[in-house]
Amino acid sequence: MINNTYNYLLSDLKKLKGVGIKTYNILKKKKINNIFDLLWRLPKSYTDRSKSTKIKDLKIGEVQTITLVPYKYNFPRIRNLPNRIYCKDETGEMDCIFFNSYEGYIKKILPLNKEVTVSGKVGHFRNKYQITNPKYISKDASIIKDKHNKYSLTEGISENVYNKIINQILTNLPILDEWHDEHVLKKFDNISWNESIIQLHKPENVGKFKSNFYKRLAFDEILSTFLVHSQIRKNIKKIKKQQKFFKNESQKKLIDKLDFELTNDQKKSLNEINNDLKSNQKMFRLLQGDVGSGKTIVALCAAANVVNSGFQIAVMAPTEILAKQHYNLAKKIFDKNINLEILSSKTQYKEKKTIIKKLKEKQIDIIFGTHAIFQKKILFNKLGLIIIDEQHKFGVNQRKKLSDKGGDNCDVLLMSATPIPRTLTMTVYGDMDLSIIREKPKSRKEVKTYSKLETKIDEILRFIKKEIQNNNQIFWVCPLIEESKKLDHSSAVEKYKFLKNKFPNQVSLLHGKTENEDKEKILKDFLNQKTKILVSTTIIEVGIDFPNANVIIIENANKFGLSQLHQLRGRVGRGEKQSSCILLFKSSLTDNAKKRLNILKSSTDGFVISEEDMKLRGFGDILGFKQSGVKIFKLADPLHNNDLFELAEKEIKQMEKKNIKLSKYKTLMKLYDQADIIYDIV
Ligand code: ADP
Ligand code: MG
């Protein structure tokens, strides 16, 4: 059954032979909703068992291969309790767990005191790594290391069933009309989409990232993403808005009042924003800059101009504490005749009603708050600008909705403190215009970065004591042990108890389960220097400004990516004083860990660090983009396919310049970006 339509590819999985309700549900859970989605399941590239890992370097949630020695059995003989085999290598200990397995069998495959290699998904229980029902166990490590070449698969679906399903799809693959221009296709030796897919699924082609078929398919998805972006931009640019007229004098007055001079990048960004405000096209702009680069002041200057031109502004922050911080800053630097208000979940009903009324009657110029300021019942009289802080985790669709929210006359400015590599910026924010602040304020002293073994706790305590005597404050960050939604705070709680003992009345604790109200008080006390040490998990608000905190201690630093360490480090070094960042490690560093550390020590430029982070960890891991719902490619890789991203960008620019109709790419976009957004385009 060969046909020329893409409908087959978008059809439901139930249509396939061999997909029963069980398989169907498993695939659905994995967000595989149709046949097209299934084409990209190339599990062998995800399950790499070829590299051995030492116990101390295990990563929870990943399939890993470890050579270890079992040294003790625990067969509880109680129903529902698993058999547990205690194992170790020279770096640490872990358990292998078996449900429903006979002792005799276990003793045979995991004999005591004999080296054996196991492979499976690494989990965690009571502070210890474990693998439950290891997938492979062998005395011969090389046997396991070969396994990744096989077509092994998703939990619950057998290899056999999966092969049958895939073969069925490949036989029925429709021959699609080519969407690329000749000159583009030539770059991939003219290979068609269909042929590429067939090649992609040949076992002998595993890992051929440089082949024409692989590159073509990667380029398809990049181009599709960029086409969608281009279309969104075009649609937004089509909106004719009322121009905002304002005089630069009031802005100048505001800037003159600051006790610092704007950096060149701040000035440049502000200019770009001002030009957008004055134009008759709706602004849809991202202000990207590292932590502490000074985005807030740029946004507030823009807000002052918008007030000046007679419009209202909504400033949205991700947390109430941040909203309050922005509000306080605005109160400090704005003229008294600008009316500011803050709306929070704690705002009393009566007061809230007044605020709503005042907004409607334009007695409020700028309103600060969390997403609560976008509730349906809140109506603006003349909203002219929406400013959104620190929301680097919005997907394209959410952003599009935001941009629609304020109506045609409303400009949109997004701020992101996540410096990311250029290819990733093109992918994640390609629908927006971009202003970048790379330059840090000149007054900033560089944060000194050290690494220390956890065992040297006495040295660290002495250091802290001295800092406290000098009137300084300390962040102590503990990692989450479990990378799931059920956060595990035990390490933070323990550290808190430990430090409280050493520094009575000076330590406070903050974690994901801290009640909102307590949280606010804890942060306030820390801000007012009532407490000196703040122990927390990684939840310390990204944007919060604690100028007096100048030491950050990060425990188990090897559990964090470079970008995340950089972000954490960015929480200190905001004031005049010399700041330090101390990274704690459980054991001496591996070469890879040393490499990472050196990058961090040698650079304070978030863009450089994120680029290096991407090289070391792959792009999906950068600051949790994988979990964030922003688009992640199936094949394309912003690191290795740099050339394809550039090519796509060039092609799009040409198309935009020549105003080429996109109907030719209809199939491509419908398949690759099954988002609503494109349905009104093609
Ligand atoms: P972010 O870009 O992370 O949001 P903020 O806007 O919070 O950074 O600014 C961080 C700190 O730097 C604030 O205390 C702010 O007053 C200060 N700051 C901003 N711009 C400058 C500058 N040009 N020179 C000196 N300090 C600045
Ligand atoms: Mg900020």
CSV table of N, CA and C and ligand atoms in Angstrom, one decimal, residues 258-264 266 287-299 322 325-326 329 332 389-390 415-417 437 439-444 542-547 570 573-576, ligand 1:
chain,number,residue,atom,x,y,z
A,258,LEU,N,20.7,56.8,38.6
A,258,LEU,CA,21.3,55.5,39.1
A,258,LEU,C,22.7,55.7,39.6
A,259,ASP,N,23.1,54.9,40.5
A,259,ASP,CA,24.4,55.1,41.0
A,259,ASP,C,25.5,54.3,40.2
A,260,PHE,N,25.1,53.8,39.0
A,260,PHE,CA,26.1,53.2,38.1
A,260,PHE,C,25.8,53.6,36.7
A,261,GLU,N,26.8,53.4,35.8
A,261,GLU,CA,26.5,53.7,34.4
A,261,GLU,C,26.1,52.4,33.7
A,262,LEU,N,25.2,52.6,32.7
A,262,LEU,CA,24.8,51.4,32.0
A,262,LEU,C,26.0,50.9,31.1
A,263,THR,N,26.1,49.6,31.0
A,263,THR,CA,27.1,49.0,30.1
A,263,THR,C,26.7,49.3,28.7
A,264,ASN,N,27.6,49.1,27.8
A,264,ASN,CA,27.3,49.3,26.3
A,264,ASN,C,26.2,48.4,25.8
A,266,GLN,N,23.9,47.1,27.6
A,266,GLN,CA,22.6,47.5,28.2
A,266,GLN,C,22.0,48.7,27.3
A,287,LEU,N,15.1,39.6,25.6
A,287,LEU,CA,16.3,40.2,26.2
A,287,LEU,C,17.1,39.1,26.9
A,288,GLN,N,18.2,38.7,26.3
A,288,GLN,CA,18.9,37.6,26.8
A,288,GLN,C,20.2,38.1,27.5
A,289,GLY,N,20.5,37.6,28.7
A,289,GLY,CA,21.7,38.1,29.3
A,289,GLY,C,22.0,37.2,30.5
A,290,ASP,N,23.2,37.0,30.8
A,290,ASP,CA,23.7,36.2,31.9
A,290,ASP,C,23.1,36.7,33.2
A,291,VAL,N,23.1,35.8,34.2
A,291,VAL,CA,22.7,36.2,35.6
A,291,VAL,C,23.6,37.5,36.0
A,292,GLY,N,22.9,38.5,36.5
A,292,GLY,CA,23.6,39.6,37.0
A,292,GLY,C,24.1,40.6,35.9
A,293,SER,N,23.6,40.4,34.7
A,293,SER,CA,24.0,41.3,33.6
A,293,SER,C,23.3,42.6,33.6
A,294,GLY,N,22.2,42.6,34.4
A,294,GLY,CA,21.5,43.9,34.6
A,294,GLY,C,20.3,44.1,33.6
A,295,LYS,N,19.5,43.0,33.5
A,295,LYS,CA,18.4,43.1,32.5
A,295,LYS,C,17.2,43.9,33.1
A,296,THR,N,17.1,43.8,34.4
A,296,THR,CA,15.9,44.5,35.1
A,296,THR,C,15.9,46.0,34.8
A,297,ILE,N,17.0,46.6,34.9
A,297,ILE,CA,17.0,48.1,34.8
A,297,ILE,C,16.7,48.5,33.3
A,298,VAL,N,17.1,47.6,32.4
A,298,VAL,CA,16.8,47.9,31.0
A,298,VAL,C,15.3,47.8,30.8
A,299,ALA,N,14.7,46.7,31.3
A,299,ALA,CA,13.3,46.6,31.2
A,299,ALA,C,12.5,47.7,31.9
A,322,LEU,N,10.3,37.6,43.5
A,322,LEU,CA,10.9,38.3,42.5
A,322,LEU,C,10.1,39.5,42.0
A,325,GLN,N,10.6,42.2,44.4
A,325,GLN,CA,11.9,42.8,44.2
A,325,GLN,C,11.9,43.8,43.1
A,326,HIS,N,11.3,43.5,42.0
A,326,HIS,CA,11.2,44.4,40.8
A,326,HIS,C,10.3,45.6,41.2
A,329,LEU,N,12.3,48.0,43.4
A,329,LEU,CA,13.3,48.7,42.6
A,329,LEU,C,12.6,49.8,41.8
A,332,LYS,N,11.8,52.7,43.9
A,332,LYS,CA,13.0,53.4,44.3
A,332,LYS,C,13.4,54.4,43.2
A,389,ASP,N,9.7,38.1,33.1
A,389,ASP,CA,11.1,37.8,33.6
A,389,ASP,C,11.3,36.4,33.8
A,390,GLU,N,12.5,36.0,33.4
A,390,GLU,CA,13.1,34.7,33.8
A,390,GLU,C,12.3,33.5,33.3
A,415,MET,N,12.5,38.3,29.2
A,415,MET,CA,13.9,38.3,29.7
A,415,MET,C,14.3,36.9,30.0
A,416,SER,N,15.5,36.5,29.6
A,416,SER,CA,15.9,35.2,30.0
A,416,SER,C,17.4,35.3,30.5
A,417,ALA,N,17.6,34.6,31.6
A,417,ALA,CA,18.9,34.6,32.2
A,417,ALA,C,19.7,33.3,31.8
A,437,ILE,N,22.7,40.9,26.2
A,437,ILE,CA,23.7,41.6,27.0
A,437,ILE,C,24.8,40.6,27.4
A,439,GLU,N,28.1,41.8,28.1
A,439,GLU,CA,29.0,42.5,29.0
A,439,GLU,C,28.5,42.6,30.4
A,440,LYS,N,29.4,42.3,31.3
A,440,LYS,CA,29.0,42.4,32.7
A,440,LYS,C,29.3,43.9,33.2
A,441,PRO,N,28.6,44.4,34.2
A,441,PRO,CA,28.9,45.7,34.8
A,441,PRO,C,30.4,45.7,35.2
A,442,LYS,N,31.0,46.8,35.0
A,442,LYS,CA,32.5,46.9,35.2
A,442,LYS,C,32.9,46.7,36.6
A,443,SER,N,32.0,47.2,37.5
A,443,SER,CA,32.3,47.1,39.0
A,443,SER,C,32.4,45.7,39.5
A,444,ARG,N,31.9,44.8,38.7
A,444,ARG,CA,31.8,43.4,39.2
A,444,ARG,C,33.2,42.8,39.5
A,542,VAL,N,16.3,32.1,40.9
A,542,VAL,CA,17.4,32.4,40.0
A,542,VAL,C,17.6,33.9,40.0
A,543,GLY,N,16.6,34.7,40.0
A,543,GLY,CA,16.8,36.1,39.8
A,543,GLY,C,17.0,37.0,41.0
A,544,ILE,N,16.8,36.3,42.2
A,544,ILE,CA,16.9,37.2,43.4
A,544,ILE,C,18.2,37.7,43.7
A,545,ASP,N,18.2,39.0,44.1
A,545,ASP,CA,19.4,39.7,44.3
A,545,ASP,C,19.7,39.8,45.8
A,546,PHE,N,20.8,39.1,46.2
A,546,PHE,CA,21.2,39.3,47.6
A,546,PHE,C,22.6,39.8,47.6
A,547,PRO,N,22.7,41.2,47.5
A,547,PRO,CA,24.1,41.7,47.3
A,547,PRO,C,25.0,41.4,48.4
A,570,GLY,N,26.3,32.5,40.0
A,570,GLY,CA,25.9,33.8,39.7
A,570,GLY,C,25.1,34.5,40.8
A,573,GLY,N,28.5,37.5,44.2
A,573,GLY,CA,29.3,38.4,43.3
A,573,GLY,C,28.5,39.5,42.8
A,574,ARG,N,27.5,39.9,43.5
A,574,ARG,CA,26.7,41.0,43.0
A,574,ARG,C,27.0,42.3,43.6
A,575,GLY,N,27.6,42.2,44.8
A,575,GLY,CA,28.0,43.4,45.5
A,575,GLY,C,29.4,43.8,45.2
A,576,GLU,N,30.0,44.6,46.1
A,576,GLU,CA,31.3,45.2,45.9
A,576,GLU,C,32.4,44.2,46.4
B,1,ADP,P1,19.7,40.1,35.9
B,1,ADP,O1,20.2,40.4,34.5
B,1,ADP,O2,20.3,38.8,36.4
B,1,ADP,O3,18.3,40.2,36.1
B,1,ADP,P2,19.7,42.3,37.7
B,1,ADP,O4,19.0,43.2,36.7
B,1,ADP,O5,19.0,41.8,38.8
B,1,ADP,O6,20.4,41.2,36.8
B,1,ADP,O7,21.0,43.2,38.1
B,1,ADP,C1,21.9,42.6,39.0
B,1,ADP,C2,22.5,43.7,39.9
B,1,ADP,O8,23.4,44.5,39.1
B,1,ADP,C3,21.5,44.7,40.5
B,1,ADP,O9,21.8,44.9,41.8
B,1,ADP,C4,21.6,45.9,39.6
B,1,ADP,O10,21.3,47.1,40.3
B,1,ADP,C5,23.1,45.9,39.2
B,1,ADP,N1,23.4,46.5,37.9
B,1,ADP,C6,22.7,46.5,36.8
B,1,ADP,N2,23.3,47.2,35.8
B,1,ADP,C7,24.5,47.7,36.3
B,1,ADP,C8,25.6,48.4,35.8
B,1,ADP,N3,25.6,48.8,34.5
B,1,ADP,N4,26.6,48.7,36.7
B,1,ADP,C9,26.6,48.2,37.9
B,1,ADP,N5,25.6,47.5,38.5
B,1,ADP,C10,24.6,47.2,37.7
